[in-house]
Amino acid sequence: MQILGIIPARYASTRFPAKALVDIGGKSMIQRVYEQSSKATQLAEVIVATDDERIFEHVLNFGGKAVMTSQDHHSGTDRCFEALTKTAGEYEYVINIQGDEPFISPEPIDRLAQVLDGSTELATLVKVIDNEDILFNVNVPKAVLNKRNEVMYFSRQTIPYLRNVETDSWLASHTFYKHIGIYAYRADVLAEITKLPVSSLEKAEALEQLRWLENGYAIKAVITSDDSHGVDTPDDLDRVTKKFLQ
């Protein structure tokens, strides 16, 4: 399978404007994401998909590859599809890599790539939850899997609900999964899902991937032990910098 890694990178951000260009130990955030992603052995190529000339020029200056995309996209998925249409190569799959994870490990990207066998429509990563703060945090999406390791549903709430079990015993009574927001799309499926209207479940939970489930697409889940360390705010940046660079 020829797999293209795409890193969507917007300049505007409500909570952290220009975060793609913020300096982290002598390198910008987007450079760190690009370099880490490029270590994945299963990707034929990695490109940055941006809506801003400053990010575009910066990526070219450090030796990376980038394409300009519209400022009107509402999701990274839409930006990935436009970027795919602007690449010269023939790719069976696209992996959407979050542009705000400067210390992403290449291993989970490769693990995700290994399930892309032509029949897989969509795939994503999940991690077993081992912390009650994460389990009951509505800002952390959770996933429920079936016996084939396909996602049945995503929710910001803790799912499933364990009836007649005290909440402080939930972790010991059931395996819960945190969703790690890296997506793989088969190229033809990516073209299809970008044409779908916003769904009722997506509106309810503010989770884009529910639109795909509601329209009958299968999402393969790959269980990883690697966690996500996204940077949404300056406080997040301080946290990950202390964790990885100090």
mmCIF file of C-alpha atoms in Angstrom:
data_model
loop_
_atom_site.group_PDB
_atom_site.id
_atom_site.type_symbol
_atom_site.label_atom_id
_atom_site.label_comp_id
_atom_site.label_asym_id
_atom_site.label_seq_id
_atom_site.Cartn_x
_atom_site.Cartn_y
_atom_site.Cartn_z
ATOM 1 C CA MET A 1 0.000 0.000 0.000
ATOM 2 C CA GLN A 2 1.223 3.480 -0.888
ATOM 3 C CA ILE A 3 0.419 5.641 2.148
ATOM 4 C CA LEU A 4 0.625 9.428 2.297
ATOM 5 C CA GLY A 5 1.075 11.154 5.652
ATOM 6 C CA ILE A 6 -0.599 14.567 5.782
ATOM 7 C CA ILE A 7 -0.180 17.067 8.613
ATOM 8 C CA PRO A 8 -2.950 19.713 8.541
ATOM 9 C CA ALA A 9 -1.645 22.999 9.962
ATOM 10 C CA ARG A 10 -3.740 26.120 10.337
ATOM 11 C CA TYR A 11 -2.322 29.482 11.373
ATOM 12 C CA ALA A 12 -5.436 30.696 13.160
ATOM 13 C CA SER A 13 -6.323 29.083 16.474
ATOM 14 C CA THR A 14 -8.801 30.411 19.002
ATOM 15 C CA ARG A 15 -6.838 29.306 22.054
ATOM 16 C CA PHE A 16 -3.293 29.467 20.640
ATOM 17 C CA PRO A 17 -2.817 31.551 17.470
ATOM 18 C CA ALA A 18 0.224 30.695 15.300
ATOM 19 C CA LYS A 19 1.006 27.634 17.417
ATOM 20 C CA ALA A 20 2.370 25.767 14.394
ATOM 21 C CA LEU A 21 5.298 28.197 14.323
ATOM 22 C CA VAL A 22 5.950 28.433 18.055
ATOM 23 C CA ASP A 23 9.523 27.621 19.073
ATOM 24 C CA ILE A 24 10.045 24.451 21.072
ATOM 25 C CA GLY A 25 13.673 23.944 22.040
ATOM 26 C CA GLY A 26 15.041 25.525 18.868
ATOM 27 C CA LYS A 27 12.552 24.018 16.402
ATOM 28 C CA SER A 28 9.035 25.021 15.495
ATOM 29 C CA MET A 29 6.123 22.816 16.459
ATOM 30 C CA ILE A 30 5.360 21.942 12.836
ATOM 31 C CA GLN A 31 8.993 21.021 12.164
ATOM 32 C CA ARG A 32 9.003 18.657 15.124
ATOM 33 C CA VAL A 33 5.761 17.003 13.985
ATOM 34 C CA TYR A 34 7.114 16.681 10.449
ATOM 35 C CA GLU A 35 10.436 15.194 11.524
ATOM 36 C CA GLN A 36 8.831 12.722 13.928
ATOM 37 C CA SER A 37 6.247 11.641 11.356
ATOM 38 C CA SER A 38 8.928 11.194 8.711
ATOM 39 C CA LYS A 39 10.525 8.512 10.884
ATOM 40 C CA ALA A 40 7.501 6.252 10.292
ATOM 41 C CA THR A 41 8.678 3.495 7.975
ATOM 42 C CA GLN A 42 5.258 2.792 6.419
ATOM 43 C CA LEU A 43 4.723 6.264 4.941
ATOM 44 C CA ALA A 44 5.795 6.825 1.344
ATOM 45 C CA GLU A 45 5.755 10.590 1.840
ATOM 46 C CA VAL A 46 4.865 13.232 4.430
ATOM 47 C CA ILE A 47 3.484 16.671 3.547
ATOM 48 C CA VAL A 48 2.104 19.631 5.477
ATOM 49 C CA ALA A 49 -1.293 20.935 4.338
ATOM 50 C CA THR A 50 -1.651 24.566 5.400
ATOM 51 C CA ASP A 51 -3.798 27.609 4.741
ATOM 52 C CA ASP A 52 -1.059 30.140 5.478
ATOM 53 C CA GLU A 53 1.930 31.308 3.428
ATOM 54 C CA ARG A 54 4.061 31.737 6.544
ATOM 55 C CA ILE A 55 3.708 28.082 7.509
ATOM 56 C CA PHE A 56 4.142 27.017 3.871
ATOM 57 C CA GLU A 57 7.421 28.944 3.472
ATOM 58 C CA HIS A 58 8.688 27.820 6.871
ATOM 59 C CA VAL A 59 8.197 24.136 5.997
ATOM 60 C CA LEU A 60 10.029 24.576 2.706
ATOM 61 C CA ASN A 61 12.854 26.405 4.483
ATOM 62 C CA PHE A 62 13.552 23.514 6.861
ATOM 63 C CA GLY A 63 13.501 21.078 3.929
ATOM 64 C CA GLY A 64 9.960 19.740 4.265
ATOM 65 C CA LYS A 65 7.165 19.363 1.733
ATOM 66 C CA ALA A 66 3.979 21.426 1.874
ATOM 67 C CA VAL A 67 0.892 22.343 -0.144
ATOM 68 C CA MET A 68 -1.388 25.329 0.167
ATOM 69 C CA THR A 69 -5.041 24.600 0.899
ATOM 70 C CA SER A 70 -8.197 26.651 1.356
ATOM 71 C CA GLN A 71 -8.892 28.733 4.446
ATOM 72 C CA ASP A 72 -12.523 27.603 4.344
ATOM 73 C CA HIS A 73 -12.099 24.013 5.520
ATOM 74 C CA HIS A 74 -13.978 23.091 8.693
ATOM 75 C CA SER A 75 -11.896 20.008 9.520
ATOM 76 C CA GLY A 76 -8.521 18.401 9.047
ATOM 77 C CA THR A 77 -10.254 15.699 7.023
ATOM 78 C CA ASP A 78 -11.406 18.217 4.416
ATOM 79 C CA ARG A 79 -7.929 19.751 4.299
ATOM 80 C CA CYS A 80 -6.388 16.303 3.841
ATOM 81 C CA PHE A 81 -8.590 15.590 0.851
ATOM 82 C CA GLU A 82 -7.655 18.824 -0.899
ATOM 83 C CA ALA A 83 -3.973 18.123 -0.198
ATOM 84 C CA LEU A 84 -4.341 14.624 -1.639
ATOM 85 C CA THR A 85 -5.781 16.037 -4.858
ATOM 86 C CA LYS A 86 -2.735 18.318 -5.174
ATOM 87 C CA THR A 87 -0.116 15.572 -4.871
ATOM 88 C CA ALA A 88 1.463 13.947 -7.887
ATOM 89 C CA GLY A 89 1.694 10.438 -6.425
ATOM 90 C CA GLU A 90 -0.878 7.646 -6.485
ATOM 91 C CA TYR A 91 -1.805 6.790 -2.905
ATOM 92 C CA GLU A 92 -4.188 4.107 -1.669
ATOM 93 C CA TYR A 93 -4.403 5.596 1.830
ATOM 94 C CA VAL A 94 -3.922 8.859 3.690
ATOM 95 C CA ILE A 95 -2.982 9.127 7.370
ATOM 96 C CA ASN A 96 -4.041 12.385 9.002
ATOM 97 C CA ILE A 97 -1.389 13.308 11.586
ATOM 98 C CA GLN A 98 -2.234 15.965 14.169
ATOM 99 C CA GLY A 99 -0.175 19.113 13.638
ATOM 100 C CA ASP A 100 -0.064 19.990 17.333
ATOM 101 C CA GLU A 101 1.748 16.902 18.675
ATOM 102 C CA PRO A 102 5.424 17.911 18.486
ATOM 103 C CA PHE A 103 6.645 14.753 20.213
ATOM 104 C CA ILE A 104 4.512 12.209 18.396
ATOM 105 C CA SER A 105 6.128 8.793 18.158
ATOM 106 C CA PRO A 106 6.446 7.176 14.708
ATOM 107 C CA GLU A 107 5.568 3.722 16.110
ATOM 108 C CA PRO A 108 1.787 4.225 16.447
ATOM 109 C CA ILE A 109 1.704 5.682 12.923
ATOM 110 C CA ASP A 110 3.329 2.494 11.645
ATOM 111 C CA ARG A 111 0.944 0.347 13.697
ATOM 112 C CA LEU A 112 -2.009 2.145 12.169
ATOM 113 C CA ALA A 113 -0.548 1.680 8.704
ATOM 114 C CA GLN A 114 -0.268 -2.069 9.172
ATOM 115 C CA VAL A 115 -4.070 -2.551 9.096
ATOM 116 C CA LEU A 116 -4.427 -0.709 5.794
ATOM 117 C CA ASP A 117 -4.861 -3.718 3.540
ATOM 118 C CA GLY A 118 -7.185 -2.388 0.855
ATOM 119 C CA SER A 119 -10.375 -3.594 2.543
ATOM 120 C CA THR A 120 -10.076 -1.235 5.539
ATOM 121 C CA GLU A 121 -12.163 1.881 4.903
ATOM 122 C CA LEU A 122 -11.111 3.984 7.873
ATOM 123 C CA ALA A 123 -8.882 3.393 10.891
ATOM 124 C CA THR A 124 -7.864 5.183 14.063
ATOM 125 C CA LEU A 125 -5.965 4.646 17.309
ATOM 126 C CA VAL A 126 -7.289 3.931 20.795
ATOM 127 C CA LYS A 127 -5.564 3.464 24.132
ATOM 128 C CA VAL A 128 -6.726 1.599 27.234
ATOM 129 C CA ILE A 129 -7.702 4.072 29.957
ATOM 130 C CA ASP A 130 -5.944 3.493 33.257
ATOM 131 C CA ASN A 131 -6.732 6.783 34.994
ATOM 132 C CA GLU A 132 -10.039 7.920 36.509
ATOM 133 C CA ASP A 133 -9.359 11.556 35.637
ATOM 134 C CA ILE A 134 -9.249 10.573 31.963
ATOM 135 C CA LEU A 135 -12.175 8.173 32.281
ATOM 136 C CA PHE A 136 -14.570 10.850 33.526
ATOM 137 C CA ASN A 137 -13.158 13.816 31.585
ATOM 138 C CA VAL A 138 -15.755 14.949 29.028
ATOM 139 C CA ASN A 139 -13.023 16.639 26.990
ATOM 140 C CA VAL A 140 -11.467 13.232 26.251
ATOM 141 C CA PRO A 141 -13.402 11.221 23.630
ATOM 142 C CA LYS A 142 -13.891 7.514 24.372
ATOM 143 C CA ALA A 143 -14.510 4.642 21.983
ATOM 144 C CA VAL A 144 -16.480 1.398 22.277
ATOM 145 C CA LEU A 145 -15.224 -1.495 20.137
ATOM 146 C CA ASN A 146 -16.851 -4.628 18.781
ATOM 147 C CA LYS A 147 -15.274 -8.096 18.603
ATOM 148 C CA ARG A 148 -13.601 -7.221 15.284
ATOM 149 C CA ASN A 149 -11.933 -4.164 16.852
ATOM 150 C CA GLU A 150 -14.181 -1.840 14.898
ATOM 151 C CA VAL A 151 -15.516 1.261 16.603
ATOM 152 C CA MET A 152 -19.192 1.036 17.500
ATOM 153 C CA TYR A 153 -19.445 4.556 18.922
ATOM 154 C CA PHE A 154 -17.435 7.549 20.145
ATOM 155 C CA SER A 155 -18.568 9.746 23.026
ATOM 156 C CA ARG A 156 -17.296 12.438 25.315
ATOM 157 C CA GLN A 157 -19.188 10.708 28.095
ATOM 158 C CA THR A 158 -17.845 7.616 29.810
ATOM 159 C CA ILE A 159 -19.144 4.655 27.813
ATOM 160 C CA PRO A 160 -20.377 2.074 28.415
ATOM 161 C CA TYR A 161 -22.273 2.973 31.582
ATOM 162 C CA LEU A 162 -21.733 0.255 34.196
ATOM 163 C CA ARG A 163 -25.045 -0.296 35.907
ATOM 164 C CA ASN A 164 -24.941 -1.325 39.583
ATOM 165 C CA VAL A 165 -21.183 -0.690 39.789
ATOM 166 C CA GLU A 166 -19.779 2.135 41.895
ATOM 167 C CA THR A 167 -17.890 4.589 39.718
ATOM 168 C CA ASP A 168 -14.667 4.144 41.696
ATOM 169 C CA SER A 169 -14.709 0.486 40.611
ATOM 170 C CA TRP A 170 -15.333 1.052 36.902
ATOM 171 C CA LEU A 171 -11.708 0.773 35.804
ATOM 172 C CA ALA A 172 -11.373 -2.558 37.571
ATOM 173 C CA SER A 173 -14.629 -3.862 36.120
ATOM 174 C CA HIS A 174 -14.331 -3.059 32.412
ATOM 175 C CA THR A 175 -11.826 -2.075 29.705
ATOM 176 C CA PHE A 176 -12.403 1.483 28.536
ATOM 177 C CA TYR A 177 -10.698 3.095 25.542
ATOM 178 C CA LYS A 178 -9.506 6.628 24.971
ATOM 179 C CA HIS A 179 -9.590 7.814 21.375
ATOM 180 C CA ILE A 180 -6.244 8.971 19.954
ATOM 181 C CA GLY A 181 -7.082 11.326 17.106
ATOM 182 C CA ILE A 182 -4.973 10.032 14.239
ATOM 183 C CA TYR A 183 -7.033 8.852 11.270
ATOM 184 C CA ALA A 184 -6.341 6.700 8.245
ATOM 185 C CA TYR A 185 -8.597 6.965 5.209
ATOM 186 C CA ARG A 186 -8.739 4.840 2.087
ATOM 187 C CA ALA A 187 -8.415 7.391 -0.718
ATOM 188 C CA ASP A 188 -11.809 6.694 -2.286
ATOM 189 C CA VAL A 189 -13.507 6.776 1.118
ATOM 190 C CA LEU A 190 -11.830 10.091 1.944
ATOM 191 C CA ALA A 191 -13.361 11.548 -1.205
ATOM 192 C CA GLU A 192 -16.779 10.241 -0.176
ATOM 193 C CA ILE A 193 -16.838 11.357 3.462
ATOM 194 C CA THR A 194 -15.876 14.935 2.617
ATOM 195 C CA LYS A 195 -19.140 15.200 0.684
ATOM 196 C CA LEU A 196 -21.329 14.060 3.589
ATOM 197 C CA PRO A 197 -23.467 16.629 5.402
ATOM 198 C CA VAL A 198 -22.990 17.176 9.126
ATOM 199 C CA SER A 199 -24.891 14.447 10.962
ATOM 200 C CA SER A 200 -27.131 14.588 14.028
ATOM 201 C CA LEU A 201 -24.741 12.547 16.181
ATOM 202 C CA GLU A 202 -21.826 14.715 15.108
ATOM 203 C CA LYS A 203 -23.748 17.805 16.161
ATOM 204 C CA ALA A 204 -24.700 16.246 19.492
ATOM 205 C CA GLU A 205 -21.173 15.231 20.528
ATOM 206 C CA ALA A 206 -19.103 17.656 18.400
ATOM 207 C CA LEU A 207 -17.135 14.671 17.078
ATOM 208 C CA GLU A 208 -16.610 14.577 13.319
ATOM 209 C CA GLN A 209 -15.979 10.825 13.161
ATOM 210 C CA LEU A 210 -19.577 10.105 14.225
ATOM 211 C CA ARG A 211 -20.671 11.376 10.805
ATOM 212 C CA TRP A 212 -18.819 8.461 9.206
ATOM 213 C CA LEU A 213 -20.329 5.880 11.550
ATOM 214 C CA GLU A 214 -23.807 7.322 11.099
ATOM 215 C CA ASN A 215 -23.406 6.916 7.343
ATOM 216 C CA GLY A 216 -22.393 3.269 7.616
ATOM 217 C CA TYR A 217 -18.617 3.398 7.252
ATOM 218 C CA ALA A 218 -16.505 0.977 9.301
ATOM 219 C CA ILE A 219 -13.691 2.403 11.448
ATOM 220 C CA LYS A 220 -10.995 -0.078 12.412
ATOM 221 C CA ALA A 221 -9.476 0.533 15.859
ATOM 222 C CA VAL A 222 -5.793 -0.115 16.509
ATOM 223 C CA ILE A 223 -4.871 -0.362 20.180
ATOM 224 C CA THR A 224 -1.693 1.476 21.088
ATOM 225 C CA SER A 225 0.218 2.011 24.328
ATOM 226 C CA ASP A 226 1.410 5.425 23.147
ATOM 227 C CA ASP A 227 -0.539 8.391 24.441
ATOM 228 C CA SER A 228 -1.286 11.677 22.719
ATOM 229 C CA HIS A 229 0.381 14.875 23.904
ATOM 230 C CA GLY A 230 -1.438 17.556 21.974
ATOM 231 C CA VAL A 231 -0.813 21.280 22.428
ATOM 232 C CA ASP A 232 -4.023 23.335 22.438
ATOM 233 C CA THR A 233 -2.928 26.146 24.777
ATOM 234 C CA PRO A 234 0.284 27.793 26.022
ATOM 235 C CA ASP A 235 -0.145 25.824 29.259
ATOM 236 C CA ASP A 236 -0.129 22.598 27.228
ATOM 237 C CA LEU A 237 3.102 23.746 25.609
ATOM 238 C CA ASP A 238 4.727 24.255 29.011
ATOM 239 C CA ARG A 239 3.580 20.792 30.073
ATOM 240 C CA VAL A 240 4.912 18.885 27.066
ATOM 241 C CA THR A 241 8.144 20.889 27.013
ATOM 242 C CA LYS A 242 8.852 19.955 30.623
ATOM 243 C CA LYS A 243 7.977 16.328 29.913
ATOM 244 C CA PHE A 244 10.119 15.831 26.816
ATOM 245 C CA LEU A 245 12.869 18.450 26.867
ATOM 246 C CA GLN A 246 13.767 18.895 30.534
#
